[in-house]
Amino acid sequence: MAKTREPDNAEAREVTESLRAALDDAGIVFPSLGVDDASFVPGLVNLGRVRADVAARLADVIRRGGRAA
């Protein structure tokens, strides 16, 4: 059975920027979005904390299939 390869921090940075762009397209900002360089596990993306209204907007965008209002 093949082992799944874990992402590294370089991949996490690419994904983080892709997520940042998608959130920006939806008018959503995660101020703390970034790669967790301090973790012992490489490749972790830290979504950080967001206000309740930002989380509600994110949930709404996801429900609508990624289309901003």
mmCIF file of N, CA, C and O in Angstrom:
data_model
loop_
_atom_site.group_PDB
_atom_site.id
_atom_site.type_symbol
_atom_site.label_atom_id
_atom_site.label_comp_id
_atom_site.label_asym_id
_atom_site.label_seq_id
_atom_site.Cartn_x
_atom_site.Cartn_y
_atom_site.Cartn_z
ATOM 1 N N MET A 1 0.841 -1.167 0.000
ATOM 2 C CA MET A 1 0.000 0.000 0.000
ATOM 3 C C MET A 1 0.897 1.245 0.000
ATOM 4 O O MET A 1 1.821 1.354 0.784
ATOM 5 N N ALA A 2 0.622 2.182 -0.894
ATOM 6 C CA ALA A 2 1.424 3.403 -1.006
ATOM 7 C C ALA A 2 1.113 4.357 0.136
ATOM 8 O O ALA A 2 -0.030 4.521 0.533
ATOM 9 N N LYS A 3 2.169 4.959 0.645
ATOM 10 C CA LYS A 3 2.011 5.940 1.717
ATOM 11 C C LYS A 3 1.727 7.312 1.108
ATOM 12 O O LYS A 3 2.342 7.701 0.129
ATOM 13 N N THR A 4 0.794 8.035 1.700
ATOM 14 C CA THR A 4 0.481 9.384 1.246
ATOM 15 C C THR A 4 1.600 10.320 1.646
ATOM 16 O O THR A 4 2.064 10.298 2.778
ATOM 17 N N ARG A 5 2.053 11.134 0.702
ATOM 18 C CA ARG A 5 3.126 12.079 0.970
ATOM 19 C C ARG A 5 2.549 13.310 1.641
ATOM 20 O O ARG A 5 1.567 13.887 1.201
ATOM 21 N N GLU A 6 3.177 13.709 2.711
ATOM 22 C CA GLU A 6 2.746 14.908 3.443
ATOM 23 C C GLU A 6 3.257 16.151 2.728
ATOM 24 O O GLU A 6 4.370 16.165 2.225
ATOM 25 N N PRO A 7 2.467 17.221 2.677
ATOM 26 C CA PRO A 7 2.932 18.455 2.045
ATOM 27 C C PRO A 7 4.047 19.095 2.865
ATOM 28 O O PRO A 7 4.106 18.936 4.079
ATOM 29 N N ASP A 8 4.927 19.817 2.181
ATOM 30 C CA ASP A 8 5.982 20.544 2.891
ATOM 31 C C ASP A 8 5.591 22.020 2.983
ATOM 32 O O ASP A 8 4.536 22.433 2.494
ATOM 33 N N ASN A 9 6.438 22.817 3.604
ATOM 34 C CA ASN A 9 6.100 24.234 3.802
ATOM 35 C C ASN A 9 6.035 25.010 2.497
ATOM 36 O O ASN A 9 5.266 25.966 2.397
ATOM 37 N N ALA A 10 6.820 24.618 1.496
ATOM 38 C CA ALA A 10 6.750 25.309 0.202
ATOM 39 C C ALA A 10 5.375 25.106 -0.423
ATOM 40 O O ALA A 10 4.761 26.050 -0.931
ATOM 41 N N GLU A 11 4.877 23.874 -0.369
ATOM 42 C CA GLU A 11 3.533 23.601 -0.885
ATOM 43 C C GLU A 11 2.479 24.340 -0.058
ATOM 44 O O GLU A 11 1.510 24.875 -0.603
ATOM 45 N N ALA A 12 2.680 24.376 1.243
ATOM 46 C CA ALA A 12 1.740 25.075 2.114
ATOM 47 C C ALA A 12 1.691 26.561 1.775
ATOM 48 O O ALA A 12 0.617 27.170 1.804
ATOM 49 N N ARG A 13 2.828 27.149 1.422
ATOM 50 C CA ARG A 13 2.842 28.563 1.025
ATOM 51 C C ARG A 13 2.041 28.782 -0.265
ATOM 52 O O ARG A 13 1.289 29.749 -0.382
ATOM 53 N N GLU A 14 2.201 27.887 -1.238
ATOM 54 C CA GLU A 14 1.440 27.990 -2.488
ATOM 55 C C GLU A 14 -0.062 27.881 -2.220
ATOM 56 O O GLU A 14 -0.851 28.669 -2.750
ATOM 57 N N VAL A 15 -0.438 26.917 -1.418
ATOM 58 C CA VAL A 15 -1.850 26.717 -1.094
ATOM 59 C C VAL A 15 -2.396 27.910 -0.316
ATOM 60 O O VAL A 15 -3.526 28.355 -0.548
ATOM 61 N N THR A 16 -1.590 28.438 0.583
ATOM 62 C CA THR A 16 -2.013 29.598 1.373
ATOM 63 C C THR A 16 -2.314 30.789 0.468
ATOM 64 O O THR A 16 -3.333 31.461 0.630
ATOM 65 N N GLU A 17 -1.452 31.040 -0.504
ATOM 66 C CA GLU A 17 -1.684 32.158 -1.417
ATOM 67 C C GLU A 17 -2.894 31.910 -2.305
ATOM 68 O O GLU A 17 -3.655 32.836 -2.605
ATOM 69 N N SER A 18 -3.103 30.665 -2.707
ATOM 70 C CA SER A 18 -4.279 30.327 -3.496
ATOM 71 C C SER A 18 -5.556 30.543 -2.677
ATOM 72 O O SER A 18 -6.541 31.105 -3.174
ATOM 73 N N LEU A 19 -5.521 30.120 -1.420
ATOM 74 C CA LEU A 19 -6.671 30.323 -0.536
ATOM 75 C C LEU A 19 -6.895 31.803 -0.282
ATOM 76 O O LEU A 19 -8.038 32.285 -0.318
ATOM 77 N N ARG A 20 -5.826 32.554 -0.063
ATOM 78 C CA ARG A 20 -5.946 33.998 0.165
ATOM 79 C C ARG A 20 -6.625 34.667 -1.037
ATOM 80 O O ARG A 20 -7.505 35.509 -0.895
ATOM 81 N N ALA A 21 -6.222 34.278 -2.254
ATOM 82 C CA ALA A 21 -6.813 34.856 -3.469
ATOM 83 C C ALA A 21 -8.289 34.490 -3.592
ATOM 84 O O ALA A 21 -9.117 35.337 -3.934
ATOM 85 N N ALA A 22 -8.630 33.239 -3.290
ATOM 86 C CA ALA A 22 -10.034 32.816 -3.367
ATOM 87 C C ALA A 22 -10.884 33.553 -2.336
ATOM 88 O O ALA A 22 -12.004 33.988 -2.637
ATOM 89 N N LEU A 23 -10.354 33.698 -1.128
ATOM 90 C CA LEU A 23 -11.079 34.441 -0.100
ATOM 91 C C LEU A 23 -11.237 35.900 -0.504
ATOM 92 O O LEU A 23 -12.305 36.496 -0.325
ATOM 93 N N ASP A 24 -10.187 36.468 -1.087
ATOM 94 C CA ASP A 24 -10.242 37.858 -1.545
ATOM 95 C C ASP A 24 -11.322 38.037 -2.609
ATOM 96 O O ASP A 24 -12.077 39.012 -2.587
ATOM 97 N N ASP A 25 -11.420 37.077 -3.531
ATOM 98 C CA ASP A 25 -12.463 37.130 -4.566
ATOM 99 C C ASP A 25 -13.858 37.132 -3.958
ATOM 100 O O ASP A 25 -14.788 37.697 -4.523
ATOM 101 N N ALA A 26 -13.990 36.487 -2.795
ATOM 102 C CA ALA A 26 -15.281 36.425 -2.101
ATOM 103 C C ALA A 26 -15.458 37.576 -1.119
ATOM 104 O O ALA A 26 -16.468 37.640 -0.416
ATOM 105 N N GLY A 27 -14.466 38.473 -1.051
ATOM 106 C CA GLY A 27 -14.560 39.614 -0.142
ATOM 107 C C GLY A 27 -14.342 39.252 1.310
ATOM 108 O O GLY A 27 -14.854 39.910 2.209
ATOM 109 N N ILE A 28 -13.551 38.207 1.546
ATOM 110 C CA ILE A 28 -13.308 37.714 2.907
ATOM 111 C C ILE A 28 -11.823 37.802 3.213
ATOM 112 O O ILE A 28 -10.989 37.409 2.391
ATOM 113 N N VAL A 29 -11.496 38.308 4.400
ATOM 114 C CA VAL A 29 -10.099 38.431 4.821
ATOM 115 C C VAL A 29 -9.881 37.640 6.103
ATOM 116 O O VAL A 29 -10.605 37.819 7.074
ATOM 117 N N PHE A 30 -8.901 36.753 6.084
ATOM 118 C CA PHE A 30 -8.430 36.059 7.280
ATOM 119 C C PHE A 30 -7.113 36.728 7.652
ATOM 120 O O PHE A 30 -6.074 36.417 7.057
ATOM 121 N N PRO A 31 -7.097 37.638 8.612
ATOM 122 C CA PRO A 31 -5.878 38.378 8.928
ATOM 123 C C PRO A 31 -4.698 37.493 9.333
ATOM 124 O O PRO A 31 -3.553 37.849 9.076
ATOM 125 N N SER A 32 -4.963 36.360 9.935
ATOM 126 C CA SER A 32 -3.885 35.506 10.438
ATOM 127 C C SER A 32 -3.541 34.358 9.498
ATOM 128 O O SER A 32 -2.776 33.469 9.867
ATOM 129 N N LEU A 33 -4.081 34.352 8.293
ATOM 130 C CA LEU A 33 -3.816 33.268 7.353
ATOM 131 C C LEU A 33 -2.330 33.207 7.031
ATOM 132 O O LEU A 33 -1.715 34.211 6.673
ATOM 133 N N GLY A 34 -1.737 32.032 7.173
ATOM 134 C CA GLY A 34 -0.325 31.873 6.868
ATOM 135 C C GLY A 34 0.151 30.452 7.117
ATOM 136 O O GLY A 34 -0.593 29.611 7.618
ATOM 137 N N VAL A 35 1.377 30.190 6.763
ATOM 138 C CA VAL A 35 1.986 28.883 6.996
ATOM 139 C C VAL A 35 2.459 28.824 8.438
ATOM 140 O O VAL A 35 3.026 29.786 8.960
ATOM 141 N N ASP A 36 2.233 27.705 9.089
ATOM 142 C CA ASP A 36 2.653 27.523 10.473
ATOM 143 C C ASP A 36 4.091 27.011 10.481
ATOM 144 O O ASP A 36 4.342 25.820 10.528
ATOM 145 N N ASP A 37 5.032 27.939 10.397
ATOM 146 C CA ASP A 37 6.450 27.576 10.362
ATOM 147 C C ASP A 37 6.964 27.052 11.699
ATOM 148 O O ASP A 37 8.002 26.404 11.755
ATOM 149 N N ALA A 38 6.260 27.331 12.778
ATOM 150 C CA ALA A 38 6.715 26.932 14.107
ATOM 151 C C ALA A 38 6.327 25.494 14.463
ATOM 152 O O ALA A 38 6.808 24.949 15.447
ATOM 153 N N SER A 39 5.482 24.888 13.661
ATOM 154 C CA SER A 39 5.010 23.536 13.954
ATOM 155 C C SER A 39 6.102 22.505 13.699
ATOM 156 O O SER A 39 6.952 22.664 12.826
ATOM 157 N N PHE A 40 6.048 21.415 14.466
ATOM 158 C CA PHE A 40 6.959 20.297 14.235
ATOM 159 C C PHE A 40 6.519 19.501 13.006
ATOM 160 O O PHE A 40 7.272 18.719 12.465
ATOM 161 N N VAL A 41 5.279 19.713 12.588
ATOM 162 C CA VAL A 41 4.733 19.034 11.414
ATOM 163 C C VAL A 41 4.784 20.004 10.235
ATOM 164 O O VAL A 41 4.162 21.059 10.291
ATOM 165 N N PRO A 42 5.531 19.677 9.178
ATOM 166 C CA PRO A 42 5.600 20.600 8.041
ATOM 167 C C PRO A 42 4.301 20.611 7.243
ATOM 168 O O PRO A 42 3.518 19.666 7.281
ATOM 169 N N GLY A 43 4.076 21.713 6.534
ATOM 170 C CA GLY A 43 2.951 21.775 5.617
ATOM 171 C C GLY A 43 1.627 22.167 6.228
ATOM 172 O O GLY A 43 0.591 21.985 5.605
ATOM 173 N N LEU A 44 1.639 22.737 7.437
ATOM 174 C CA LEU A 44 0.382 23.141 8.057
ATOM 175 C C LEU A 44 0.054 24.588 7.704
ATOM 176 O O LEU A 44 0.914 25.467 7.756
ATOM 177 N N VAL A 45 -1.200 24.817 7.344
ATOM 178 C CA VAL A 45 -1.690 26.162 7.062
ATOM 179 C C VAL A 45 -2.495 26.613 8.266
ATOM 180 O O VAL A 45 -3.431 25.936 8.695
ATOM 181 N N ASN A 46 -2.112 27.755 8.815
ATOM 182 C CA ASN A 46 -2.800 28.314 9.969
ATOM 183 C C ASN A 46 -3.877 29.271 9.470
ATOM 184 O O ASN A 46 -3.573 30.304 8.870
ATOM 185 N N LEU A 47 -5.131 28.938 9.706
ATOM 186 C CA LEU A 47 -6.227 29.808 9.285
ATOM 187 C C LEU A 47 -6.443 30.936 10.276
ATOM 188 O O LEU A 47 -7.040 31.947 9.940
ATOM 189 N N GLY A 48 -5.944 30.777 11.486
ATOM 190 C CA GLY A 48 -6.040 31.835 12.484
ATOM 191 C C GLY A 48 -7.449 32.057 12.983
ATOM 192 O O GLY A 48 -8.365 31.300 12.705
ATOM 193 N N ARG A 49 -7.591 33.138 13.695
ATOM 194 C CA ARG A 49 -8.892 33.495 14.244
ATOM 195 C C ARG A 49 -9.575 34.494 13.325
ATOM 196 O O ARG A 49 -8.929 35.332 12.714
ATOM 197 N N VAL A 50 -10.892 34.377 13.254
ATOM 198 C CA VAL A 50 -11.680 35.360 12.510
ATOM 199 C C VAL A 50 -12.887 35.748 13.360
ATOM 200 O O VAL A 50 -13.337 34.982 14.212
ATOM 201 N N ARG A 51 -13.399 36.938 13.115
ATOM 202 C CA ARG A 51 -14.605 37.391 13.804
ATOM 203 C C ARG A 51 -15.795 36.548 13.350
ATOM 204 O O ARG A 51 -15.784 35.965 12.263
ATOM 205 N N ALA A 52 -16.832 36.537 14.148
ATOM 206 C CA ALA A 52 -18.031 35.753 13.836
ATOM 207 C C ALA A 52 -18.657 36.184 12.517
ATOM 208 O O ALA A 52 -19.136 35.347 11.747
ATOM 209 N N ASP A 53 -18.658 37.491 12.217
ATOM 210 C CA ASP A 53 -19.265 37.940 10.957
ATOM 211 C C ASP A 53 -18.473 37.448 9.746
ATOM 212 O O ASP A 53 -19.051 37.127 8.709
ATOM 213 N N VAL A 54 -17.159 37.328 9.881
ATOM 214 C CA VAL A 54 -16.336 36.810 8.788
ATOM 215 C C VAL A 54 -16.626 35.327 8.597
ATOM 216 O O VAL A 54 -16.779 34.851 7.466
ATOM 217 N N ALA A 55 -16.726 34.579 9.678
ATOM 218 C CA ALA A 55 -17.054 33.154 9.596
ATOM 219 C C ALA A 55 -18.430 32.950 8.969
ATOM 220 O O ALA A 55 -18.626 32.028 8.167
ATOM 221 N N ALA A 56 -19.380 33.814 9.304
ATOM 222 C CA ALA A 56 -20.727 33.714 8.728
ATOM 223 C C ALA A 56 -20.687 33.975 7.224
ATOM 224 O O ALA A 56 -21.360 33.280 6.448
ATOM 225 N N ARG A 57 -19.899 34.977 6.784
ATOM 226 C CA ARG A 57 -19.771 35.254 5.349
ATOM 227 C C ARG A 57 -19.122 34.080 4.630
ATOM 228 O O ARG A 57 -19.532 33.707 3.529
ATOM 229 N N LEU A 58 -18.106 33.475 5.251
ATOM 230 C CA LEU A 58 -17.453 32.315 4.658
ATOM 231 C C LEU A 58 -18.449 31.167 4.502
ATOM 232 O O LEU A 58 -18.521 30.534 3.444
ATOM 233 N N ALA A 59 -19.226 30.906 5.529
ATOM 234 C CA ALA A 59 -20.227 29.838 5.458
ATOM 235 C C ALA A 59 -21.230 30.108 4.338
ATOM 236 O O ALA A 59 -21.607 29.202 3.590
ATOM 237 N N ASP A 60 -21.637 31.368 4.195
ATOM 238 C CA ASP A 60 -22.585 31.740 3.149
ATOM 239 C C ASP A 60 -21.986 31.510 1.760
ATOM 240 O O ASP A 60 -22.651 30.959 0.870
ATOM 241 N N VAL A 61 -20.732 31.914 1.566
ATOM 242 C CA VAL A 61 -20.070 31.719 0.270
ATOM 243 C C VAL A 61 -19.949 30.228 -0.048
ATOM 244 O O VAL A 61 -20.205 29.804 -1.181
ATOM 245 N N ILE A 62 -19.592 29.430 0.928
ATOM 246 C CA ILE A 62 -19.457 27.978 0.710
ATOM 247 C C ILE A 62 -20.817 27.400 0.334
ATOM 248 O O ILE A 62 -20.919 26.590 -0.595
ATOM 249 N N ARG A 63 -21.859 27.797 1.031
ATOM 250 C CA ARG A 63 -23.206 27.282 0.720
ATOM 251 C C ARG A 63 -23.625 27.624 -0.707
ATOM 252 O O ARG A 63 -24.340 26.867 -1.351
ATOM 253 N N ARG A 64 -23.210 28.789 -1.195
ATOM 254 C CA ARG A 64 -23.569 29.219 -2.547
ATOM 255 C C ARG A 64 -22.602 28.679 -3.601
ATOM 256 O O ARG A 64 -22.641 29.095 -4.747
ATOM 257 N N GLY A 65 -21.722 27.805 -3.194
ATOM 258 C CA GLY A 65 -20.794 27.198 -4.142
ATOM 259 C C GLY A 65 -19.670 28.105 -4.581
ATOM 260 O O GLY A 65 -19.156 28.005 -5.682
ATOM 261 N N GLY A 66 -19.269 29.042 -3.685
ATOM 262 C CA GLY A 66 -18.128 29.899 -3.967
ATOM 263 C C GLY A 66 -18.466 31.194 -4.673
ATOM 264 O O GLY A 66 -17.576 31.962 -4.999
ATOM 265 N N ARG A 67 -19.726 31.445 -4.918
ATOM 266 C CA ARG A 67 -20.122 32.696 -5.595
ATOM 267 C C ARG A 67 -20.334 33.780 -4.574
ATOM 268 O O ARG A 67 -21.142 33.652 -3.651
ATOM 269 N N ALA A 68 -19.623 34.881 -4.723
ATOM 270 C CA ALA A 68 -19.788 36.012 -3.815
ATOM 271 C C ALA A 68 -21.132 36.681 -4.059
ATOM 272 O O ALA A 68 -21.670 36.644 -5.164
ATOM 273 N N ALA A 69 -21.660 37.300 -3.006
ATOM 274 C CA ALA A 69 -22.954 37.981 -3.130
ATOM 275 C C ALA A 69 -22.814 39.263 -3.898
ATOM 276 O O ALA A 69 -21.833 39.899 -3.953
#
